[in-house]
Amino acid sequence: PALPLAVLFGGPSEEHEISLRSARTVVEALNPARYEVRLVGITRDGGWLGPEASRRLLHGEDPGEAGGPPALPADTACVFPVLHGPFGEDGTIQGILEFLEIPYTHSGVLASSLAMDKVRTKAVYQAVGLPVVDSVLVEKEAVMASHQMAPPYVVKPYNEGSSVGVYIVTEAANGPPTLEPDLPDVTHPLGAQAGQHGVQGAQGQVVGRLRLRPPRLVVCWAHRAAQRTQEAGLQVQLVEHPGRAR
């Protein structure tokens, strides 16, 4: 029989729209012969939606309701969180699912919370002897007042995911970046990190009976950052995953 799989998407973070796009891709890729998909949308205000309202939200429509407290279909066997940014990638939803003893895909509570905090992530890497690029933690005003390190470097909130609030400062930059007024978490310090050419990849995983095929090519999920990286003269390859989950 098909596995009842709850796909969570939306959420209150700045990456709400990115989550919707990701969820549409996930739902399309899942094999209906193996997975009985249950849509669970979450509004920007944190309301959990029912099946029909979730379907409307998934397709970019007005869900027609505010939603209620956290609730999953009663027969949910596994959860596939497609929530980006805080609440979805920082260990919060993972902790809720651990408490409810419901299996879920992707990383656990500790790995998720550490990975969202870029400062502590680097501290862990350094503790086990892995090389990391130079970086500093600075206030927004200082970032706009002067270069915090020699260009090229990248500025972004240290506790956001994906490409939210990313600024790439090139060697040709005449001055420090001017940050957008609506930059998320402007009351928190920002991270400035030395520029480094590299490749971003993704890997499939197995969680219980849920098996995901690994991507055949390198994928860059950083949507706005990809555009800015291209404008900075660096190479970015955006690749659609052609496979289906088996």
mmCIF file of N, CA and C in Angstrom, residues 25-137:
data_model
loop_
_atom_site.group_PDB
_atom_site.id
_atom_site.type_symbol
_atom_site.label_atom_id
_atom_site.label_comp_id
_atom_site.label_asym_id
_atom_site.label_seq_id
_atom_site.Cartn_x
_atom_site.Cartn_y
_atom_site.Cartn_z
ATOM 1 N N THR A 25 7.345 21.197 -6.532
ATOM 2 C CA THR A 25 8.292 20.289 -7.185
ATOM 3 C C THR A 25 8.303 18.933 -6.499
ATOM 4 N N VAL A 26 8.285 18.934 -5.170
ATOM 5 C CA VAL A 26 8.302 17.683 -4.404
ATOM 6 C C VAL A 26 7.057 16.857 -4.688
ATOM 7 N N VAL A 27 5.893 17.495 -4.628
ATOM 8 C CA VAL A 27 4.630 16.780 -4.845
ATOM 9 C C VAL A 27 4.578 16.194 -6.250
ATOM 10 N N GLU A 28 5.071 16.948 -7.221
ATOM 11 C CA GLU A 28 5.077 16.461 -8.603
ATOM 12 C C GLU A 28 6.016 15.267 -8.770
ATOM 13 N N ALA A 29 7.112 15.253 -8.017
ATOM 14 C CA ALA A 29 8.115 14.201 -8.182
ATOM 15 C C ALA A 29 7.762 12.911 -7.451
ATOM 16 N N LEU A 30 6.969 12.992 -6.390
ATOM 17 C CA LEU A 30 6.647 11.797 -5.604
ATOM 18 C C LEU A 30 5.785 10.827 -6.430
ATOM 19 N N ASN A 31 6.138 9.560 -6.379
ATOM 20 C CA ASN A 31 5.444 8.510 -7.119
ATOM 21 C C ASN A 31 4.118 8.187 -6.423
ATOM 22 N N PRO A 32 2.975 8.474 -7.038
ATOM 23 C CA PRO A 32 1.680 8.241 -6.379
ATOM 24 C C PRO A 32 1.396 6.774 -6.099
ATOM 25 N N ALA A 33 2.108 5.879 -6.757
ATOM 26 C CA ALA A 33 1.912 4.460 -6.493
ATOM 27 C C ALA A 33 2.565 4.052 -5.167
ATOM 28 N N ARG A 34 3.476 4.865 -4.693
ATOM 29 C CA ARG A 34 4.202 4.536 -3.465
ATOM 30 C C ARG A 34 3.876 5.470 -2.307
ATOM 31 N N TYR A 35 3.446 6.708 -2.628
ATOM 32 C CA TYR A 35 3.195 7.688 -1.573
ATOM 33 C C TYR A 35 1.821 8.327 -1.739
ATOM 34 N N GLU A 36 1.040 8.280 -0.688
ATOM 35 C CA GLU A 36 -0.263 8.941 -0.669
ATOM 36 C C GLU A 36 -0.054 10.312 -0.027
ATOM 37 N N VAL A 37 0.076 11.330 -0.854
ATOM 38 C CA VAL A 37 0.462 12.655 -0.379
ATOM 39 C C VAL A 37 -0.692 13.351 0.331
ATOM 40 N N ARG A 38 -0.399 13.875 1.524
ATOM 41 C CA ARG A 38 -1.346 14.678 2.289
ATOM 42 C C ARG A 38 -0.768 16.093 2.388
ATOM 43 N N LEU A 39 -1.415 17.063 1.800
ATOM 44 C CA LEU A 39 -0.917 18.436 1.823
ATOM 45 C C LEU A 39 -1.237 19.113 3.148
ATOM 46 N N VAL A 40 -0.201 19.704 3.756
ATOM 47 C CA VAL A 40 -0.388 20.447 5.002
ATOM 48 C C VAL A 40 0.281 21.810 4.831
ATOM 49 N N GLY A 41 -0.521 22.817 4.481
ATOM 50 C CA GLY A 41 0.004 24.158 4.298
ATOM 51 C C GLY A 41 -0.010 24.946 5.596
ATOM 52 N N ILE A 42 0.953 25.845 5.730
ATOM 53 C CA ILE A 42 1.049 26.701 6.912
ATOM 54 C C ILE A 42 1.095 28.150 6.431
ATOM 55 N N THR A 43 0.236 28.993 6.954
ATOM 56 C CA THR A 43 0.149 30.382 6.513
ATOM 57 C C THR A 43 1.339 31.191 7.022
ATOM 58 N N ARG A 44 1.443 32.410 6.520
ATOM 59 C CA ARG A 44 2.513 33.311 6.979
ATOM 60 C C ARG A 44 2.366 33.637 8.462
ATOM 61 N N ASP A 45 1.138 33.532 8.980
ATOM 62 C CA ASP A 45 0.895 33.812 10.388
ATOM 63 C C ASP A 45 1.002 32.567 11.264
ATOM 64 N N GLY A 46 1.371 31.446 10.638
ATOM 65 C CA GLY A 46 1.563 30.226 11.414
ATOM 66 C C GLY A 46 0.348 29.343 11.561
ATOM 67 N N GLY A 47 -0.750 29.638 10.833
ATOM 68 C CA GLY A 47 -1.935 28.800 10.912
ATOM 69 C C GLY A 47 -1.803 27.556 10.049
ATOM 70 N N TRP A 48 -2.144 26.396 10.603
ATOM 71 C CA TRP A 48 -2.074 25.124 9.864
ATOM 72 C C TRP A 48 -3.408 24.893 9.156
ATOM 73 N N LEU A 49 -3.348 24.608 7.863
ATOM 74 C CA LEU A 49 -4.535 24.531 7.028
ATOM 75 C C LEU A 49 -5.020 23.097 6.810
ATOM 76 N N GLY A 50 -6.307 23.004 6.473
ATOM 77 C CA GLY A 50 -6.879 21.724 6.103
ATOM 78 C C GLY A 50 -6.532 21.371 4.671
ATOM 79 N N PRO A 51 -6.967 20.197 4.186
ATOM 80 C CA PRO A 51 -6.575 19.699 2.855
ATOM 81 C C PRO A 51 -6.906 20.648 1.709
ATOM 82 N N GLU A 52 -8.128 21.146 1.616
ATOM 83 C CA GLU A 52 -8.515 21.990 0.485
ATOM 84 C C GLU A 52 -7.822 23.352 0.549
ATOM 85 N N ALA A 53 -7.744 23.946 1.729
ATOM 86 C CA ALA A 53 -7.060 25.228 1.876
ATOM 87 C C ALA A 53 -5.571 25.067 1.582
ATOM 88 N N SER A 54 -5.014 23.930 1.947
ATOM 89 C CA SER A 54 -3.600 23.656 1.667
ATOM 90 C C SER A 54 -3.355 23.557 0.170
ATOM 91 N N ARG A 55 -4.296 22.933 -0.536
ATOM 92 C CA ARG A 55 -4.161 22.813 -1.984
ATOM 93 C C ARG A 55 -4.155 24.206 -2.625
ATOM 94 N N ARG A 56 -5.048 25.080 -2.153
ATOM 95 C CA ARG A 56 -5.093 26.432 -2.716
ATOM 96 C C ARG A 56 -3.804 27.194 -2.431
ATOM 97 N N LEU A 57 -3.298 27.074 -1.209
ATOM 98 C CA LEU A 57 -2.049 27.754 -0.861
ATOM 99 C C LEU A 57 -0.894 27.245 -1.710
ATOM 100 N N LEU A 58 -0.850 25.932 -1.929
ATOM 101 C CA LEU A 58 0.232 25.330 -2.716
ATOM 102 C C LEU A 58 0.306 25.942 -4.103
ATOM 103 N N HIS A 59 -0.847 26.262 -4.682
ATOM 104 C CA HIS A 59 -0.903 26.793 -6.039
ATOM 105 C C HIS A 59 -0.959 28.317 -6.071
ATOM 106 N N GLY A 60 -0.573 28.934 -4.950
ATOM 107 C CA GLY A 60 -0.467 30.385 -4.914
ATOM 108 C C GLY A 60 -1.776 31.122 -4.781
ATOM 109 N N GLU A 61 -2.835 30.435 -4.402
ATOM 110 C CA GLU A 61 -4.136 31.065 -4.252
ATOM 111 C C GLU A 61 -4.396 31.431 -2.788
ATOM 112 N N ASP A 62 -5.398 32.254 -2.551
ATOM 113 C CA ASP A 62 -5.808 32.593 -1.198
ATOM 114 C C ASP A 62 -6.386 31.333 -0.549
ATOM 115 N N PRO A 63 -5.833 30.883 0.580
ATOM 116 C CA PRO A 63 -6.339 29.640 1.180
ATOM 117 C C PRO A 63 -7.776 29.752 1.658
ATOM 118 N N GLY A 64 -8.270 30.969 1.877
ATOM 119 C CA GLY A 64 -9.661 31.137 2.268
ATOM 120 C C GLY A 64 -9.928 30.931 3.741
ATOM 121 N N GLU A 65 -8.904 30.712 4.529
ATOM 122 C CA GLU A 65 -9.074 30.549 5.970
ATOM 123 C C GLU A 65 -7.762 30.898 6.670
ATOM 124 N N ALA A 66 -7.851 31.190 7.954
ATOM 125 C CA ALA A 66 -6.668 31.593 8.718
ATOM 126 C C ALA A 66 -5.868 30.400 9.221
ATOM 127 N N GLY A 67 -6.497 29.234 9.234
ATOM 128 C CA GLY A 67 -5.815 28.061 9.764
ATOM 129 C C GLY A 67 -5.936 27.975 11.273
ATOM 130 N N GLY A 68 -5.472 26.877 11.829
ATOM 131 C CA GLY A 68 -5.576 26.656 13.264
ATOM 132 C C GLY A 68 -4.263 26.200 13.865
ATOM 133 N N PRO A 69 -4.313 25.566 15.043
ATOM 134 C CA PRO A 69 -3.093 25.076 15.687
ATOM 135 C C PRO A 69 -2.498 23.912 14.900
ATOM 136 N N PRO A 70 -1.240 23.550 15.196
ATOM 137 C CA PRO A 70 -0.591 22.447 14.472
ATOM 138 C C PRO A 70 -1.433 21.171 14.491
ATOM 139 N N ALA A 71 -1.658 20.594 13.301
ATOM 140 C CA ALA A 71 -2.437 19.368 13.189
ATOM 141 C C ALA A 71 -2.040 18.632 11.918
ATOM 142 N N LEU A 72 -1.856 17.332 12.036
ATOM 143 C CA LEU A 72 -1.524 16.480 10.904
ATOM 144 C C LEU A 72 -2.634 15.467 10.691
ATOM 145 N N PRO A 73 -2.805 14.958 9.451
ATOM 146 C CA PRO A 73 -3.776 13.889 9.223
ATOM 147 C C PRO A 73 -3.525 12.729 10.179
ATOM 148 N N ALA A 74 -4.584 12.134 10.688
ATOM 149 C CA ALA A 74 -4.467 11.114 11.733
ATOM 150 C C ALA A 74 -3.620 9.917 11.322
ATOM 151 N N ASP A 75 -3.651 9.558 10.041
ATOM 152 C CA ASP A 75 -2.932 8.360 9.610
ATOM 153 C C ASP A 75 -1.542 8.671 9.044
ATOM 154 N N THR A 76 -1.001 9.839 9.319
ATOM 155 C CA THR A 76 0.312 10.212 8.789
ATOM 156 C C THR A 76 1.379 9.227 9.254
ATOM 157 N N ALA A 77 2.090 8.638 8.286
ATOM 158 C CA ALA A 77 3.158 7.692 8.614
ATOM 159 C C ALA A 77 4.524 8.349 8.589
ATOM 160 N N CYS A 78 4.645 9.437 7.839
ATOM 161 C CA CYS A 78 5.914 10.138 7.718
ATOM 162 C C CYS A 78 5.635 11.567 7.264
ATOM 163 N N VAL A 79 6.500 12.495 7.676
ATOM 164 C CA VAL A 79 6.357 13.897 7.297
ATOM 165 C C VAL A 79 7.537 14.327 6.447
ATOM 166 N N PHE A 80 7.242 15.026 5.363
ATOM 167 C CA PHE A 80 8.273 15.590 4.492
ATOM 168 C C PHE A 80 8.205 17.117 4.655
ATOM 169 N N PRO A 81 9.041 17.696 5.538
ATOM 170 C CA PRO A 81 8.999 19.149 5.710
ATOM 171 C C PRO A 81 9.652 19.854 4.517
ATOM 172 N N VAL A 82 8.897 20.711 3.849
ATOM 173 C CA VAL A 82 9.453 21.525 2.771
ATOM 174 C C VAL A 82 9.352 22.987 3.221
ATOM 175 N N LEU A 83 9.678 23.201 4.477
ATOM 176 C CA LEU A 83 9.624 24.526 5.089
ATOM 177 C C LEU A 83 11.023 25.129 5.058
ATOM 178 N N HIS A 84 11.153 26.332 4.540
ATOM 179 C CA HIS A 84 12.458 26.981 4.441
ATOM 180 C C HIS A 84 12.632 28.006 5.551
ATOM 181 N N GLY A 85 13.872 28.186 5.985
ATOM 182 C CA GLY A 85 14.187 29.228 6.948
ATOM 183 C C GLY A 85 13.764 28.881 8.373
ATOM 184 N N PRO A 86 13.691 29.907 9.255
ATOM 185 C CA PRO A 86 13.293 29.682 10.641
ATOM 186 C C PRO A 86 11.948 28.962 10.738
ATOM 187 N N PHE A 87 11.815 28.130 11.738
ATOM 188 C CA PHE A 87 10.683 27.257 12.007
ATOM 189 C C PHE A 87 10.770 25.972 11.196
ATOM 190 N N GLY A 88 11.269 26.047 9.968
ATOM 191 C CA GLY A 88 11.314 24.855 9.140
ATOM 192 C C GLY A 88 12.661 24.173 9.074
ATOM 193 N N GLU A 89 13.748 24.949 9.154
ATOM 194 C CA GLU A 89 15.084 24.380 9.016
ATOM 195 C C GLU A 89 15.945 24.528 10.266
ATOM 196 N N ASP A 90 15.406 25.134 11.309
ATOM 197 C CA ASP A 90 16.227 25.443 12.479
ATOM 198 C C ASP A 90 16.012 24.502 13.656
ATOM 199 N N GLY A 91 15.361 23.374 13.430
ATOM 200 C CA GLY A 91 15.130 22.399 14.488
ATOM 201 C C GLY A 91 13.784 22.529 15.168
ATOM 202 N N THR A 92 13.023 23.594 14.858
ATOM 203 C CA THR A 92 11.736 23.804 15.526
ATOM 204 C C THR A 92 10.711 22.753 15.125
ATOM 205 N N ILE A 93 10.424 22.635 13.834
ATOM 206 C CA ILE A 93 9.442 21.643 13.397
ATOM 207 C C ILE A 93 9.959 20.230 13.658
ATOM 208 N N GLN A 94 11.264 20.051 13.577
ATOM 209 C CA GLN A 94 11.850 18.743 13.865
ATOM 210 C C GLN A 94 11.592 18.339 15.321
ATOM 211 N N GLY A 95 11.704 19.321 16.232
ATOM 212 C CA GLY A 95 11.442 19.030 17.634
ATOM 213 C C GLY A 95 9.983 18.673 17.881
ATOM 214 N N ILE A 96 9.085 19.359 17.192
ATOM 215 C CA ILE A 96 7.653 19.051 17.323
ATOM 216 C C ILE A 96 7.382 17.617 16.871
ATOM 217 N N LEU A 97 7.960 17.235 15.741
ATOM 218 C CA LEU A 97 7.733 15.885 15.213
ATOM 219 C C LEU A 97 8.384 14.821 16.087
ATOM 220 N N GLU A 98 9.543 15.143 16.673
ATOM 221 C CA GLU A 98 10.184 14.207 17.603
ATOM 222 C C GLU A 98 9.280 13.978 18.812
ATOM 223 N N PHE A 99 8.703 15.061 19.340
ATOM 224 C CA PHE A 99 7.814 14.949 20.502
ATOM 225 C C PHE A 99 6.596 14.091 20.174
ATOM 226 N N LEU A 100 6.081 14.245 18.939
ATOM 227 C CA LEU A 100 4.908 13.477 18.523
ATOM 228 C C LEU A 100 5.267 12.066 18.075
ATOM 229 N N GLU A 101 6.585 11.773 18.013
ATOM 230 C CA GLU A 101 7.089 10.459 17.589
ATOM 231 C C GLU A 101 6.632 10.112 16.181
ATOM 232 N N ILE A 102 6.683 11.115 15.290
ATOM 233 C CA ILE A 102 6.330 10.916 13.889
ATOM 234 C C ILE A 102 7.610 10.974 13.048
ATOM 235 N N PRO A 103 7.912 9.947 12.274
ATOM 236 C CA PRO A 103 9.109 9.966 11.425
ATOM 237 C C PRO A 103 9.058 11.117 10.424
ATOM 238 N N TYR A 104 10.232 11.656 10.087
ATOM 239 C CA TYR A 104 10.287 12.752 9.118
ATOM 240 C C TYR A 104 11.583 12.659 8.328
ATOM 241 N N THR A 105 11.613 13.337 7.194
ATOM 242 C CA THR A 105 12.790 13.317 6.332
ATOM 243 C C THR A 105 13.771 14.421 6.738
ATOM 244 N N HIS A 106 14.950 14.351 6.184
ATOM 245 C CA HIS A 106 16.002 15.351 6.377
ATOM 246 C C HIS A 106 16.635 15.267 7.769
ATOM 247 N N SER A 107 17.387 16.295 8.132
ATOM 248 C CA SER A 107 18.193 16.269 9.355
ATOM 249 C C SER A 107 17.334 16.361 10.617
ATOM 250 N N GLY A 108 17.932 15.955 11.747
ATOM 251 C CA GLY A 108 17.250 15.994 13.029
ATOM 252 C C GLY A 108 17.340 17.350 13.702
ATOM 253 N N VAL A 109 16.966 17.388 14.980
ATOM 254 C CA VAL A 109 16.883 18.657 15.716
ATOM 255 C C VAL A 109 18.242 19.332 15.842
ATOM 256 N N LEU A 110 19.239 18.618 16.339
ATOM 257 C CA LEU A 110 20.542 19.231 16.588
ATOM 258 C C LEU A 110 21.204 19.685 15.296
ATOM 259 N N ALA A 111 21.230 18.809 14.298
ATOM 260 C CA ALA A 111 21.870 19.169 13.028
ATOM 261 C C ALA A 111 21.178 20.362 12.384
ATOM 262 N N SER A 112 19.845 20.404 12.456
ATOM 263 C CA SER A 112 19.094 21.503 11.849
ATOM 264 C C SER A 112 19.377 22.829 12.551
ATOM 265 N N SER A 113 19.354 22.820 13.881
ATOM 266 C CA SER A 113 19.569 24.064 14.623
ATOM 267 C C SER A 113 20.998 24.567 14.451
ATOM 268 N N LEU A 114 21.960 23.670 14.429
ATOM 269 C CA LEU A 114 23.349 24.080 14.232
ATOM 270 C C LEU A 114 23.563 24.644 12.832
ATOM 271 N N ALA A 115 23.014 23.968 11.833
ATOM 272 C CA ALA A 115 23.228 24.400 10.449
ATOM 273 C C ALA A 115 22.591 25.757 10.167
ATOM 274 N N MET A 116 21.502 26.086 10.847
ATOM 275 C CA MET A 116 20.870 27.381 10.624
ATOM 276 C C MET A 116 21.698 28.514 11.211
ATOM 277 N N ASP A 117 22.439 28.239 12.283
ATOM 278 C CA ASP A 117 23.288 29.247 12.926
ATOM 279 C C ASP A 117 24.691 29.127 12.327
ATOM 280 N N LYS A 118 24.996 30.023 11.369
ATOM 281 C CA LYS A 118 26.249 29.906 10.624
ATOM 282 C C LYS A 118 27.471 30.065 11.511
ATOM 283 N N VAL A 119 27.370 30.872 12.561
ATOM 284 C CA VAL A 119 28.511 31.082 13.462
ATOM 285 C C VAL A 119 28.846 29.789 14.200
ATOM 286 N N ARG A 120 27.840 29.151 14.768
ATOM 287 C CA ARG A 120 28.083 27.917 15.515
ATOM 288 C C ARG A 120 28.426 26.758 14.592
ATOM 289 N N THR A 121 27.883 26.773 13.372
ATOM 290 C CA THR A 121 28.240 25.748 12.397
ATOM 291 C C THR A 121 29.744 25.768 12.132
ATOM 292 N N LYS A 122 30.281 26.967 11.894
ATOM 293 C CA LYS A 122 31.711 27.089 11.626
ATOM 294 C C LYS A 122 32.542 26.687 12.837
ATOM 295 N N ALA A 123 32.038 26.988 14.034
ATOM 296 C CA ALA A 123 32.756 26.607 15.253
ATOM 297 C C ALA A 123 32.879 25.091 15.354
ATOM 298 N N VAL A 124 31.796 24.383 14.975
ATOM 299 C CA VAL A 124 31.823 22.916 14.992
ATOM 300 C C VAL A 124 32.809 22.400 13.946
ATOM 301 N N TYR A 125 32.782 22.973 12.738
ATOM 302 C CA TYR A 125 33.715 22.567 11.693
ATOM 303 C C TYR A 125 35.159 22.743 12.145
ATOM 304 N N GLN A 126 35.441 23.902 12.729
ATOM 305 C CA GLN A 126 36.804 24.178 13.178
ATOM 306 C C GLN A 126 37.232 23.233 14.290
ATOM 307 N N ALA A 127 36.278 22.862 15.149
ATOM 308 C CA ALA A 127 36.590 21.983 16.275
ATOM 309 C C ALA A 127 37.052 20.600 15.825
ATOM 310 N N VAL A 128 36.595 20.178 14.651
ATOM 311 C CA VAL A 128 37.001 18.858 14.142
ATOM 312 C C VAL A 128 38.071 18.972 13.056
ATOM 313 N N GLY A 129 38.631 20.176 12.914
ATOM 314 C CA GLY A 129 39.767 20.348 12.015
ATOM 315 C C GLY A 129 39.438 20.630 10.570
ATOM 316 N N LEU A 130 38.175 21.002 10.260
ATOM 317 C CA LEU A 130 37.825 21.311 8.882
ATOM 318 C C LEU A 130 38.148 22.777 8.575
ATOM 319 N N PRO A 131 38.663 23.070 7.390
ATOM 320 C CA PRO A 131 38.971 24.465 7.046
ATOM 321 C C PRO A 131 37.699 25.255 6.758
ATOM 322 N N VAL A 132 37.650 26.494 7.190
ATOM 323 C CA VAL A 132 36.535 27.388 6.902
ATOM 324 C C VAL A 132 37.097 28.725 6.434
ATOM 325 N N VAL A 133 36.329 29.455 5.637
ATOM 326 C CA VAL A 133 36.790 30.754 5.156
ATOM 327 C C VAL A 133 36.657 31.788 6.277
ATOM 328 N N ASP A 134 37.435 32.854 6.187
ATOM 329 C CA ASP A 134 37.395 33.910 7.203
ATOM 330 C C ASP A 134 36.027 34.576 7.229
ATOM 331 N N SER A 135 35.563 34.937 8.422
ATOM 332 C CA SER A 135 34.273 35.618 8.549
ATOM 333 C C SER A 135 34.245 36.428 9.835
ATOM 334 N N VAL A 136 33.355 37.410 9.877
ATOM 335 C CA VAL A 136 33.162 38.225 11.073
ATOM 336 C C VAL A 136 31.673 38.436 11.288
ATOM 337 N N LEU A 137 31.289 38.709 12.534
ATOM 338 C CA LEU A 137 29.907 38.984 12.875
ATOM 339 C C LEU A 137 29.808 40.469 13.215
#
